[in-house]
Structure formats: structure tokens, C-alpha cells
Short mmCIF file of C-alpha atoms in Angstrom, two decimals:
data_model
loop_
_atom_site.label_atom_id
_atom_site.label_comp_id
_atom_site.label_asym_id
_atom_site.label_seq_id
_atom_site.Cartn_x
_atom_site.Cartn_y
_atom_site.Cartn_z
CA UNK A 1 38.85 75.84 125.89
CA UNK A 2 39.26 73.51 122.63
CA UNK A 3 40.88 75.62 120.29
CA UNK A 4 40.65 72.46 117.84
CA UNK A 5 37.33 73.54 117.41
CA UNK A 6 37.82 77.12 116.08
CA UNK A 7 37.23 76.98 112.15
CA UNK A 8 38.51 80.49 110.62
CA UNK A 9 37.29 80.82 107.03
CA UNK A 10 38.94 83.57 104.80
CA UNK A 11 36.35 86.39 103.92
CA UNK A 12 37.39 88.75 101.17
CA UNK A 13 37.51 92.23 102.18
CA UNK A 14 37.35 91.97 106.07
CA UNK A 15 40.32 92.66 108.34
CA UNK A 16 41.60 89.82 110.75
CA UNK A 17 41.04 90.31 114.21
CA UNK A 18 43.35 88.73 116.56
CA UNK A 19 41.87 87.54 119.81
CA UNK A 20 43.82 86.91 123.42
CA UNK A 21 41.42 84.82 125.54
CA UNK A 22 42.95 84.45 129.46
CA UNK A 23 41.18 82.09 131.41
CA UNK A 24 41.94 82.48 135.32
CA UNK A 25 45.38 81.62 135.81
CA UNK A 26 45.61 79.62 132.90
CA UNK A 27 48.06 80.18 129.72
CA UNK A 28 46.63 82.85 127.11
CA UNK A 29 45.41 81.50 123.96
CA UNK A 30 45.98 83.59 121.06
CA UNK A 31 43.15 82.89 118.15
CA UNK A 32 43.07 84.77 114.70
CA UNK A 33 39.59 85.26 112.90
CA UNK A 34 38.76 86.82 109.68
CA UNK A 35 35.09 85.86 109.79
CA UNK A 36 32.41 86.73 112.45
CA UNK A 37 32.20 84.35 115.79
CA UNK A 38 29.92 83.76 118.86
CA UNK A 39 31.35 83.25 122.30
CA UNK A 40 29.47 81.08 124.66
CA UNK A 41 29.26 77.99 126.97
CA UNK A 42 27.60 75.99 123.52
CA UNK A 43 29.50 73.83 121.56
CA UNK A 44 28.25 75.90 118.83
CA UNK A 45 30.13 78.94 119.72
CA UNK A 46 33.50 79.48 117.92
CA UNK A 47 34.90 80.51 121.14
CA UNK A 48 33.39 77.92 123.69
CA UNK A 49 34.18 78.65 127.44
CA UNK A 50 33.28 76.46 130.36
CA UNK A 51 33.04 79.28 133.17
CA UNK A 52 29.65 79.07 134.82
CA UNK A 53 29.49 82.93 134.45
CA UNK A 54 29.66 82.56 130.71
CA UNK A 55 25.89 82.11 128.93
CA UNK A 56 25.03 79.23 126.41
CA UNK A 57 25.56 82.01 123.82
CA UNK A 58 27.05 84.76 125.68
CA UNK A 59 27.87 87.37 123.01
CA UNK A 60 28.92 87.61 119.20
CA UNK A 61 31.68 89.48 117.00
CA UNK A 62 30.19 91.05 113.95
CA UNK A 63 31.58 92.82 110.77
CA UNK A 64 29.51 96.28 110.37
CA UNK A 65 29.55 99.03 108.66
CA UNK A 66 33.05 98.52 107.46
CA UNK A 67 33.97 97.84 111.45
CA UNK A 68 34.30 94.62 114.07
CA UNK A 69 31.64 95.10 116.70
CA UNK A 70 31.34 93.10 119.93
CA UNK A 71 27.59 92.62 120.71
CA UNK A 72 26.19 91.06 123.94
CA UNK A 73 23.23 88.77 123.61
CA UNK A 74 21.45 89.17 126.35
CA UNK A 75 23.73 87.04 128.58
CA UNK A 76 22.78 86.61 132.36
CA UNK A 77 26.13 87.96 133.62
CA UNK A 78 26.74 90.46 131.14
CA UNK A 79 29.79 91.87 129.50
CA UNK A 80 32.07 94.63 131.06
CA UNK A 81 34.50 97.16 129.77
CA UNK A 82 36.50 99.20 131.86
CA UNK A 83 34.49 98.01 135.02
CA UNK A 84 31.00 99.54 133.17
CA UNK A 85 28.66 97.07 131.83
CA UNK A 86 28.38 97.33 128.02
CA UNK A 87 25.91 95.69 125.66
CA UNK A 88 28.19 96.64 122.27
CA UNK A 89 31.34 97.89 121.59
CA UNK A 90 33.15 99.05 118.61
CA UNK A 91 36.49 97.08 118.64
CA UNK A 92 39.24 99.71 117.28
CA UNK A 93 42.81 99.30 118.17
CA UNK A 94 43.32 97.22 121.31
CA UNK A 95 40.20 96.43 122.95
CA UNK A 96 39.74 94.14 126.73
CA UNK A 97 36.62 92.83 127.44
CA UNK A 98 35.46 90.90 131.00
CA UNK A 99 32.59 88.29 130.54
CA UNK A 100 30.81 88.96 133.78
CA UNK A 101 32.30 91.00 136.47
CA UNK A 102 35.59 88.39 137.20
CA UNK A 103 35.17 85.59 134.34
CA UNK A 104 37.34 84.96 131.24
CA UNK A 105 39.21 88.37 129.66
CA UNK A 106 38.91 88.88 126.02
CA UNK A 107 41.48 91.21 124.16
CA UNK A 108 40.73 92.27 120.93
CA UNK A 109 43.33 93.72 118.49
CA UNK A 110 42.06 94.42 114.76
CA UNK A 111 45.20 93.46 112.53
CA UNK A 112 46.82 96.32 111.16
CA UNK A 113 45.36 98.91 113.32
CA UNK A 114 47.74 101.26 115.40
CA UNK A 115 47.36 100.03 119.06
CA UNK A 116 49.86 102.39 120.54
CA UNK A 117 49.32 105.83 122.23
CA UNK A 118 49.63 108.31 119.36
CA UNK A 119 49.55 111.09 121.72
CA UNK A 120 53.03 110.52 123.14
CA UNK A 121 54.93 110.73 119.42
CA UNK A 122 56.27 114.04 118.21
CA UNK A 123 54.36 114.83 115.42
CA UNK A 124 56.02 116.59 112.41
CA UNK A 125 53.88 120.15 112.56
CA UNK A 126 55.35 123.48 112.99
CA UNK A 127 54.38 123.56 116.98
CA UNK A 128 56.23 120.67 117.89
CA UNK A 129 59.14 121.16 115.79
CA UNK A 130 59.61 124.32 117.71
CA UNK A 131 59.03 122.70 120.84
CA UNK A 132 61.50 119.80 119.62
CA UNK A 133 63.92 122.31 118.73
CA UNK A 134 64.32 124.71 121.70
CA UNK A 135 63.02 122.24 124.95
CA UNK A 136 64.83 119.01 123.57
CA UNK A 137 66.72 117.41 126.83
CA UNK A 138 69.98 117.75 125.49
CA UNK A 139 72.41 120.46 124.16
CA UNK A 140 74.09 119.57 120.74
CA UNK A 141 76.87 121.28 118.60
CA UNK A 142 74.66 121.67 116.07
CA UNK A 143 72.41 124.57 117.55
CA UNK A 144 73.04 127.94 117.92
CA UNK A 145 73.70 130.67 120.67
CA UNK A 146 70.12 131.90 120.65
CA UNK A 147 68.96 128.38 121.11
CA UNK A 148 70.98 127.68 123.97
CA UNK A 149 70.11 130.82 125.93
CA UNK A 150 66.14 130.08 125.32
CA UNK A 151 66.88 126.31 126.44
CA UNK A 152 68.88 127.54 129.70
CA UNK A 153 66.36 130.26 130.79
CA UNK A 154 63.74 127.33 130.25
CA UNK A 155 65.57 125.19 132.64
CA UNK A 156 65.56 128.03 135.43
CA UNK A 157 62.09 128.55 135.06
CA UNK A 158 61.47 124.77 135.44
CA UNK A 159 63.56 124.19 138.34
CA UNK A 160 61.72 127.22 140.15
CA UNK A 161 58.41 125.84 138.96
CA UNK A 162 59.36 122.25 140.02
CA UNK A 163 60.02 123.29 143.74
CA UNK A 164 56.57 125.13 143.92
CA UNK A 165 54.58 121.85 142.20
CA UNK A 166 56.73 119.71 144.39
CA UNK A 167 55.03 121.62 147.49
CA UNK A 168 51.71 121.27 145.83
CA UNK A 169 51.89 117.63 144.62
CA UNK A 170 52.73 116.83 148.47
CA UNK A 171 49.98 118.76 149.77
CA UNK A 172 47.37 116.84 147.22
CA UNK A 173 48.91 113.59 148.12
CA UNK A 174 48.45 114.22 151.59
CA UNK A 175 44.57 115.45 151.14
CA UNK A 176 44.33 112.31 148.68
CA UNK A 177 45.65 109.81 151.29
CA UNK A 178 43.13 111.07 153.78
CA UNK A 179 40.18 111.22 151.35
CA UNK A 180 41.54 107.79 150.47
CA UNK A 181 41.83 106.26 154.05
CA UNK A 182 37.97 107.77 155.19
CA UNK A 183 36.51 105.99 151.92
CA UNK A 184 38.24 102.73 152.85
CA UNK A 185 36.64 103.15 156.35
CA UNK A 186 33.39 103.83 154.56
CA UNK A 187 33.18 101.20 152.35
CA UNK A 188 34.32 98.68 155.66
CA UNK A 189 31.73 100.27 157.76
CA UNK A 190 29.03 99.71 154.96
CA UNK A 191 30.31 96.21 154.16
CA UNK A 192 29.92 95.72 157.98
CA UNK A 193 26.10 96.63 157.95
CA UNK A 194 25.40 94.70 154.97
CA UNK A 195 26.92 91.68 156.58
CA UNK A 196 24.69 92.39 159.95
CA UNK A 197 21.86 92.94 157.98
CA UNK A 198 22.36 90.08 156.20
CA UNK A 199 22.94 87.99 159.26
CA UNK A 200 19.78 88.97 160.90
CA UNK A 201 17.69 88.45 157.52
CA UNK A 202 19.08 84.76 157.80
CA UNK A 203 18.68 84.68 161.36
CA UNK A 204 14.60 85.14 160.75
CA UNK A 205 14.60 82.35 158.32
CA UNK A 206 16.53 80.14 160.93
CA UNK A 207 13.95 80.92 163.24
CA UNK A 208 11.23 80.41 160.43
CA UNK A 209 12.69 76.88 160.15
CA UNK A 210 12.83 76.24 163.77
CA UNK A 211 9.12 76.86 164.35
CA UNK A 212 8.15 74.95 161.67
CA UNK A 213 9.64 71.88 163.19
CA UNK A 214 8.37 72.63 166.44
CA UNK A 215 4.53 73.51 164.42
CA UNK A 216 5.07 69.93 163.05
CA UNK A 217 5.61 68.10 166.47
CA UNK A 218 2.94 69.67 168.16
CA UNK A 219 0.44 69.14 165.46
CA UNK A 220 1.58 65.33 165.36
CA UNK A 221 1.89 64.74 168.86
CA UNK A 222 -0.69 67.20 170.23
CA UNK A 223 1.69 68.71 172.72
CA UNK A 224 -0.19 71.75 174.25
CA UNK A 225 3.12 72.85 176.25
CA UNK A 226 4.98 73.67 172.92
CA UNK A 227 2.41 75.88 171.95
CA UNK A 228 3.63 78.85 174.47
CA UNK A 229 6.81 78.73 172.04
CA UNK A 230 4.62 80.05 169.41
CA UNK A 231 4.05 83.26 170.97
CA UNK A 232 7.70 83.69 171.64
CA UNK A 233 8.57 83.09 168.00
CA UNK A 234 5.99 85.78 166.59
CA UNK A 235 7.56 88.27 169.23
CA UNK A 236 11.06 87.62 168.35
CA UNK A 237 10.26 87.38 164.50
CA UNK A 238 8.79 90.67 164.75
CA UNK A 239 11.72 92.46 166.76
CA UNK A 240 14.17 90.82 163.64
CA UNK A 241 11.92 92.03 161.29
CA UNK A 242 11.95 95.68 162.25
CA UNK A 243 15.68 95.30 162.93
CA UNK A 244 16.16 94.25 159.56
CA UNK A 245 14.10 97.26 158.16
CA UNK A 246 16.25 99.62 159.57
CA UNK A 247 19.10 98.20 158.44
CA UNK A 248 17.70 98.52 154.77
CA UNK A 249 16.65 101.97 155.06
CA UNK A 250 20.06 102.81 156.49
CA UNK A 251 21.88 101.09 153.52
CA UNK A 252 19.55 102.96 151.30
CA UNK A 253 18.82 99.48 149.43
CA UNK A 254 15.49 101.35 148.24
CA UNK A 255 17.15 104.86 147.09
CA UNK A 256 15.70 107.64 144.98
CA UNK A 257 18.01 106.43 142.26
CA UNK A 258 15.89 102.72 141.85
CA UNK A 259 12.78 102.93 139.67
CA UNK A 260 9.67 101.98 140.91
CA UNK A 261 9.85 98.81 138.50
CA UNK A 262 13.34 97.82 140.38
CA UNK A 263 11.64 98.78 143.61
CA UNK A 264 8.62 96.01 142.92
CA UNK A 265 11.10 93.34 141.73
CA UNK A 266 12.86 94.00 144.90
CA UNK A 267 10.24 93.85 147.46
CA UNK A 268 8.79 90.59 145.72
CA UNK A 269 11.91 88.83 146.01
CA UNK A 270 11.69 89.77 150.17
CA UNK A 271 8.34 88.47 149.96
CA UNK A 272 9.41 85.02 148.56
CA UNK A 273 11.87 84.91 151.12
CA UNK A 274 15.10 86.28 149.45
CA UNK A 275 17.40 88.96 150.81
CA UNK A 276 17.58 92.20 148.79
CA UNK A 277 21.10 92.94 149.93
CA UNK A 278 22.29 90.07 148.21
CA UNK A 279 20.11 90.36 144.85
CA UNK A 280 22.65 90.37 141.54
CA UNK A 281 22.14 93.06 139.08
CA UNK A 282 21.86 90.52 136.55
CA UNK A 283 18.44 88.95 138.22
CA UNK A 284 16.66 92.17 137.85
CA UNK A 285 17.54 92.32 134.28
CA UNK A 286 16.42 88.76 134.03
CA UNK A 287 13.05 89.30 135.08
CA UNK A 288 12.30 92.28 133.16
CA UNK A 289 13.41 90.03 130.13
CA UNK A 290 10.49 87.56 131.24
CA UNK A 291 8.19 90.33 131.90
CA UNK A 292 8.36 91.58 128.36
CA UNK A 293 8.03 87.98 127.33
CA UNK A 294 4.50 88.14 129.28
CA UNK A 295 3.44 90.97 127.01
CA UNK A 296 4.11 88.66 123.90
CA UNK A 297 0.67 87.21 124.52
CA UNK A 298 -2.77 87.48 126.10
CA UNK A 299 -2.01 84.41 128.49
CA UNK A 300 -1.57 86.41 131.83
CA UNK A 301 -4.24 88.39 131.13
CA UNK A 302 -6.87 85.61 130.05
CA UNK A 303 -5.90 83.78 133.04
CA UNK A 304 -5.72 86.17 135.69
CA UNK A 305 -9.69 86.90 134.39
CA UNK A 306 -10.33 83.42 134.89
CA UNK A 307 -9.37 83.05 138.45
CA UNK A 308 -11.20 86.55 139.03
CA UNK A 309 -14.45 85.33 137.60
CA UNK A 310 -14.10 81.80 139.79
CA UNK A 311 -12.94 83.59 142.77
CA UNK A 312 -9.74 81.78 142.96
CA UNK A 313 -7.56 84.61 144.23
CA UNK A 314 -9.08 84.95 147.89
CA UNK A 315 -9.50 81.09 148.19
CA UNK A 316 -5.71 80.25 147.03
CA UNK A 317 -4.34 83.74 149.55
CA UNK A 318 -6.30 82.18 152.36
CA UNK A 319 -5.07 78.90 151.76
CA UNK A 320 -1.66 80.23 151.65
CA UNK A 321 -1.69 82.29 154.51
CA UNK A 322 -3.06 79.66 156.53
CA UNK A 323 0.24 78.00 156.25
CA UNK A 324 2.15 81.29 156.20
CA UNK A 325 3.25 81.18 152.97
CA UNK A 326 3.16 83.99 150.69
CA UNK A 327 0.14 84.48 148.69
CA UNK A 328 1.89 84.85 145.51
CA UNK A 329 2.02 81.06 145.52
CA UNK A 330 -1.03 81.86 143.23
CA UNK A 331 1.04 82.46 140.45
CA UNK A 332 2.32 79.11 140.50
CA UNK A 333 -1.23 77.61 139.80
CA UNK A 334 -1.06 80.22 137.03
CA UNK A 335 1.99 78.50 135.54
CA UNK A 336 1.03 75.21 136.15
CA UNK A 337 -2.66 75.16 134.88
CA UNK A 338 -3.95 78.97 133.92
CA UNK A 339 -6.28 78.19 136.55
CA UNK A 340 -8.03 75.51 134.69
CA UNK A 341 -8.78 72.91 137.43
CA UNK A 342 -10.01 70.24 134.79
CA UNK A 343 -6.45 70.10 132.74
CA UNK A 344 -4.48 67.24 132.32
CA UNK A 345 -0.98 66.50 131.69
CA UNK A 346 0.75 64.10 129.38
CA UNK A 347 1.25 60.31 130.63
CA UNK A 348 4.81 60.49 132.08
CA UNK A 349 6.54 57.63 134.24
CA UNK A 350 5.41 59.28 137.14
CA UNK A 351 1.69 59.00 136.32
CA UNK A 352 -0.66 61.81 134.75
CA UNK A 353 -0.57 65.24 136.21
CA UNK A 354 -3.71 66.63 136.79
CA UNK A 355 -5.94 69.57 138.12
CA UNK A 356 -5.30 73.20 139.18
CA UNK A 357 -1.99 72.36 140.35
CA UNK A 358 -0.83 69.50 138.54
CA UNK A 359 -0.70 67.09 141.57
CA UNK A 360 1.02 63.45 140.10
CA UNK A 361 -0.79 60.63 141.29
CA UNK A 362 1.75 59.85 144.33
CA UNK A 363 1.74 63.70 145.83
CA UNK A 364 -2.16 63.53 145.51
CA UNK A 365 -2.37 60.75 147.53
CA UNK A 366 0.27 61.86 150.24
CA UNK A 367 -1.47 65.01 150.88
CA UNK A 368 -5.12 63.61 151.14
CA UNK A 369 -6.42 63.89 147.64
CA UNK A 370 -8.66 60.95 146.22
CA UNK A 371 -7.50 59.95 142.80
CA UNK A 372 -10.59 58.44 140.46
CA UNK A 373 -11.04 55.69 137.98
CA UNK A 374 -9.61 57.41 135.20
CA UNK A 375 -6.07 57.52 136.73
CA UNK A 376 -4.37 56.11 133.84
CA UNK A 377 -6.07 58.22 131.22
CA UNK A 378 -5.20 61.96 130.34
CA UNK A 379 -8.85 63.02 130.74
CA UNK A 380 -10.80 64.67 133.35
CA UNK A 381 -12.33 62.86 136.19
CA UNK A 382 -15.29 64.55 138.07
CA UNK A 383 -14.45 61.62 140.97
CA UNK A 384 -10.56 63.12 141.29
CA UNK A 385 -10.15 65.12 143.75
CA UNK A 386 -7.22 67.08 142.21
CA UNK A 387 -9.59 68.61 139.86
CA UNK A 388 -11.43 69.86 143.27
CA UNK A 389 -10.26 73.77 143.21
CA UNK A 390 -10.66 73.96 147.02
CA UNK A 391 -9.47 70.86 147.81
CA UNK A 392 -6.29 70.44 145.47
CA UNK A 393 -5.43 74.15 146.61
CA UNK A 394 -5.53 73.18 150.35
CA UNK A 395 -3.32 70.17 149.63
CA UNK A 396 -0.87 72.45 147.48
CA UNK A 397 -0.63 74.98 150.53
CA UNK A 398 0.49 71.88 152.76
CA UNK A 399 2.76 70.55 150.06
CA UNK A 400 4.80 73.75 149.41
CA UNK A 401 5.16 74.54 152.85
CA UNK A 402 6.56 71.29 153.54
CA UNK A 403 9.26 72.08 150.93
CA UNK A 404 9.75 75.42 152.23
CA UNK A 405 10.52 74.24 155.50
CA UNK A 406 12.75 71.12 154.54
CA UNK A 407 14.95 70.98 151.48
CA UNK A 408 14.43 74.66 150.15
CA UNK A 409 15.44 75.98 153.74
CA UNK A 410 12.73 79.22 153.84
CA UNK A 411 13.40 80.18 149.89
CA UNK A 412 10.28 80.66 148.09
CA UNK A 413 12.47 80.64 144.66
CA UNK A 414 13.62 77.13 145.68
CA UNK A 415 10.33 75.91 146.40
CA UNK A 416 9.12 76.95 143.02
CA UNK A 417 11.93 75.06 141.21
CA UNK A 418 11.54 72.14 143.27
CA UNK A 419 7.67 71.97 142.28
CA UNK A 420 8.38 72.03 138.68
CA UNK A 421 10.94 69.33 138.69
CA UNK A 422 11.53 68.06 142.02
CA UNK A 423 11.02 64.34 141.31
CA UNK A 424 14.27 64.27 139.31
CA UNK A 425 17.27 66.85 138.79
CA UNK A 426 16.61 70.33 140.72
CA UNK A 427 15.94 68.98 144.47
CA UNK A 428 18.94 66.63 143.74
CA UNK A 429 21.16 69.97 143.23
CA UNK A 430 19.35 71.55 146.14
CA UNK A 431 20.26 69.16 148.60
CA UNK A 432 23.89 69.59 147.49
CA UNK A 433 23.94 73.04 148.48
CA UNK A 434 24.52 73.49 152.67
CA UNK A 435 21.50 73.29 154.73
CA UNK A 436 21.07 76.67 156.12
CA UNK A 437 19.22 79.59 154.33
CA UNK A 438 22.18 81.82 153.93
CA UNK A 439 23.71 79.21 151.72
CA UNK A 440 20.87 77.64 150.31
CA UNK A 441 18.75 80.16 148.59
CA UNK A 442 17.81 81.18 145.19
CA UNK A 443 21.11 83.36 144.44
CA UNK A 444 23.57 80.33 145.85
CA UNK A 445 21.50 78.01 143.56
CA UNK A 446 21.98 80.22 140.31
CA UNK A 447 25.94 80.58 141.17
CA UNK A 448 26.55 77.15 141.64
CA UNK A 449 24.32 75.06 139.26
CA UNK A 450 23.48 77.39 136.49
CA UNK A 451 24.54 75.25 133.87
CA UNK A 452 22.94 72.26 135.16
CA UNK A 453 19.51 73.62 135.61
CA UNK A 454 17.12 72.53 133.04
CA UNK A 455 15.94 75.11 130.98
CA UNK A 456 12.16 73.94 131.74
CA UNK A 457 12.94 75.03 135.51
CA UNK A 458 15.02 78.17 134.97
CA UNK A 459 12.01 79.26 132.59
CA UNK A 460 9.27 78.21 135.15
CA UNK A 461 10.54 79.84 138.28
CA UNK A 462 11.29 83.42 136.15
CA UNK A 463 7.60 83.26 134.56
CA UNK A 464 5.97 83.01 137.88
CA UNK A 465 8.44 85.21 139.81
CA UNK A 466 7.69 87.86 136.91
CA UNK A 467 3.83 87.36 136.76
CA UNK A 468 3.81 87.87 140.75
CA UNK A 469 6.01 91.22 139.81
CA UNK A 470 3.22 92.31 137.57
CA UNK A 471 0.56 91.54 139.85
CA UNK A 472 1.83 93.73 142.41
CA UNK A 473 1.10 96.94 140.05
CA UNK A 474 -0.04 95.79 136.44
CA UNK A 475 -0.62 99.26 135.03
CA UNK A 476 3.02 100.13 136.02
CA UNK A 477 4.23 97.01 133.96
CA UNK A 478 1.82 98.14 131.01
CA UNK A 479 -1.22 95.49 131.90
CA UNK A 480 -4.52 96.32 132.01
CA UNK A 481 -5.95 94.09 134.45
CA UNK A 482 -6.38 94.92 138.17
CA UNK A 483 -4.12 93.40 140.69
CA UNK A 484 -5.38 90.02 141.31
CA UNK A 485 -4.06 90.26 145.49
CA UNK A 486 -4.69 92.24 147.80
CA UNK A 487 -2.30 91.03 150.64
CA UNK A 488 1.58 91.11 149.78
CA UNK A 489 3.40 89.89 152.66
CA UNK A 490 2.81 86.02 154.19
#
């Protein structure tokens, strides 16, 4: 980190706070502050960290009510104290905080505070004076005969008690060793089960991709002999799905401690082709944040009402299911246009996006849509088939399926990211990931490329996903409209 950027100004009356920063195996950096400061990847933060687990503005340290306070600013990966995720920590004495589960470590010491363990020192009260006088480890000439007798008697009792306690300690140690060994065994068994469950899940994804390629060949060449392979695919996929569901049940992924809202988030992630076992905790928290953002306006409710009035729900569901895609891509059209089929985007170097699915001209033509004479103008054109809700939806379903089967590697959330910014940044980042579903999924994409993902695309994915979550049970999340889609599986 650039320590020259740290500017520490005096603010009268505030005790200084000392910060020791440890990033990986690097040399610890010692800093001193006398005014509030922020921590994050952003250049405006007084402590700037480059680690990808750190949010742009991850946390702040403020002086409040005559004490220093560490406050997490709703970061993506969280802040941990003694292994427990925290949002606020009062900094007294010496406090060690970890960014993320294994990121940079910040140790805070309030200057002038007592950082040693006070319970170990001999306090000058009457009880401790008596203990020190009679039970000190060494005999001195200054003590009387009475004191010597008391000390000798104490040593004899202590010796007998020591033998007794050694036996007890030996038994306890043996039991602890057995318990620890069993815990390690169970943990290893759980890890193996989780790994096996993920193997089954990603084998389903690989099989799905293989099927998509086969289907494409049959469609292009009219290869009727290959159609027999389709029935084999559906049989094997059904068996793998049943195996995966058994593992999910045995592992207790959907346990009684999980709230119904969390269950819904997990189920929707599965619908979009993501593995529940691999879902990071911070993903659930971030989805809840975006659900909160939907509540700040009536945009979602009005869009759902328009779709219901025009019958777009069944139309989009049927088109997606025909391409073996989740009906929940319905919410992508919501984010693109709020189901306004006559909407037009701004002029860009790729042309003007139009219609409910906001196709740019080149993509529209590639998927069989006729563009109109007002191609270069940001105006609705009845002769432009991008404004035809039914035709553009069929084109969108084929386009989404192609992304799903190629660079997105059967990850619905990567499909959404690609759709938003595919012509520029995101598709290139996705193609940097290994070409298999286990390593090319949304969790890996976030883990490796979080700081490179455009904010527009990040918001786009989370708005669509959170809308899909709300749509599964609107009343559960505080919305009054009816469930827009009936089907919840592709």
C-alpha cells in the first residue's frame, strides 16, 4: 500500500490510534491516526488496500461518544473479529480485525490505553496481599514461623492435589483426543460429501453443454440418427439430478436454521444454474441489499403489472422453456425495458438498442429480426421487429441459449452479465476463466474479477437476480403483487 498517501492531521482532544497493517507475508506497516479515516481499495481511502477481498470503501474508523469505533460499510466480503463477522467494533486496548475471512489483518491500539492482561498482576487489595504473603513460591528470612508452617502445609496439600489432577487431566486429554479425532473424521467426511455433490452438479452442467452441441449439430445438418442421443441425455440428467438432490438433503444445505428468504435465494441460484453448495455467504447478503433497493421505488411493481396486462409472463416463459432455459430470464426483460416494447436506448458506437430486449442492430439481424428505416434514430419504428414483443422474445431466447451454451458454460448469472456488457469488457473477462462449468461460474467470476467488473454490470446482475427472488414469493419480501411466473424450473 502507498503509505505516502496517508495524511494524519491533529484534531484536538482525540487520543491517537495506532494501526499495524499486515498484508499476506509482507512486512507489517505501522500507521498513526489522530482523526477518523477510511479503509478500502478506493484511492480516496486513507488506508488503501489492493487485495480483491477488500471493497472499494470497505470500512471506516470514527471517534464517537469518546471512543474509537470500527464500522464495516456493508462490504461485500465482510469484516471478522475472532472468526466472527462483525459490523461495529469498539476499539479498546488491542484489537485485531481481518478483512474478509483471510484478507489483510489490521491491529488497532488506542495510544495510552492498557493493552496487557490486567488479571495476571497482583492487585494491592487485602485478599491478594494475604495470598502473596502466605503462598509465595520462595521462603525468605523475613517471614515468621507461622507463615513457614502455613506455606509447608499448603505445599503438601498441593502435591497430593497435583497427582490427583494429573490423573484427571490425563483422562480428559484422552477423551479430548478421541473427540478431536472423531470431529476431524466427520469434517473430512463432510468435505468429501460436499466435493462429491459438486462433482455430480458440474457433471450435469457438462452433460447439458454436450447436449446443446449435439442439438445444434442435429438442427444444422438434420441428423435424425442423433436424435436417439437426446432421450439418453434426459434419462442420465434425471438420474444425476436425483443423486444431487439426495446429497443436498444429506448435507443439510436447506436446514431448519435457514430462513425462508435464504431458502428462496438458494433455490433461485439453482434455477439459474449455480451450485448451492458453493454459494458464498456474502452473496446472500448482497442479494438482500438489492431487494432493499427494489423497495425504494415502485418500478418493480409497475413493470410486473404491465407484463401481466400484456400477457408477457406466459409468452416469455414458453419461449425460454422451448430453449431449455429458466423462465426467470423474464426479469432480464424487466431490467432492460420495464416491459416497454417501444423503448429506445441512446446512440452508441454499436448502434441504437431498441425494443423490450434492447437488441443492438447487429445482434437483431443475426437472430432474424428485421430492422426498420429509423435504424439511426432513437425513435420507435413500427416496421422494426425489435419492437415486436413476440418475435423479439423468440430471438432473445435463442441468443441467451447461445451464450449459455458457449462462453457462459451453463451459468445463468454469467449469461446475464454477458448480455449487459457482452460487446466490451465482460465477455473477455469470462473467457479468461477455464472452459468448464466448475471453474467458469459466477462465484469464480466474482472471486477473480470483482474489481474489474463494471459497476453497471454488477448492478444489472444483482437487480435481475434479486427481482427473480422477489418474484418467487412477493409477499414474503414485502411486495403486494402476485407471483408473475408459475414455473420455477427450466
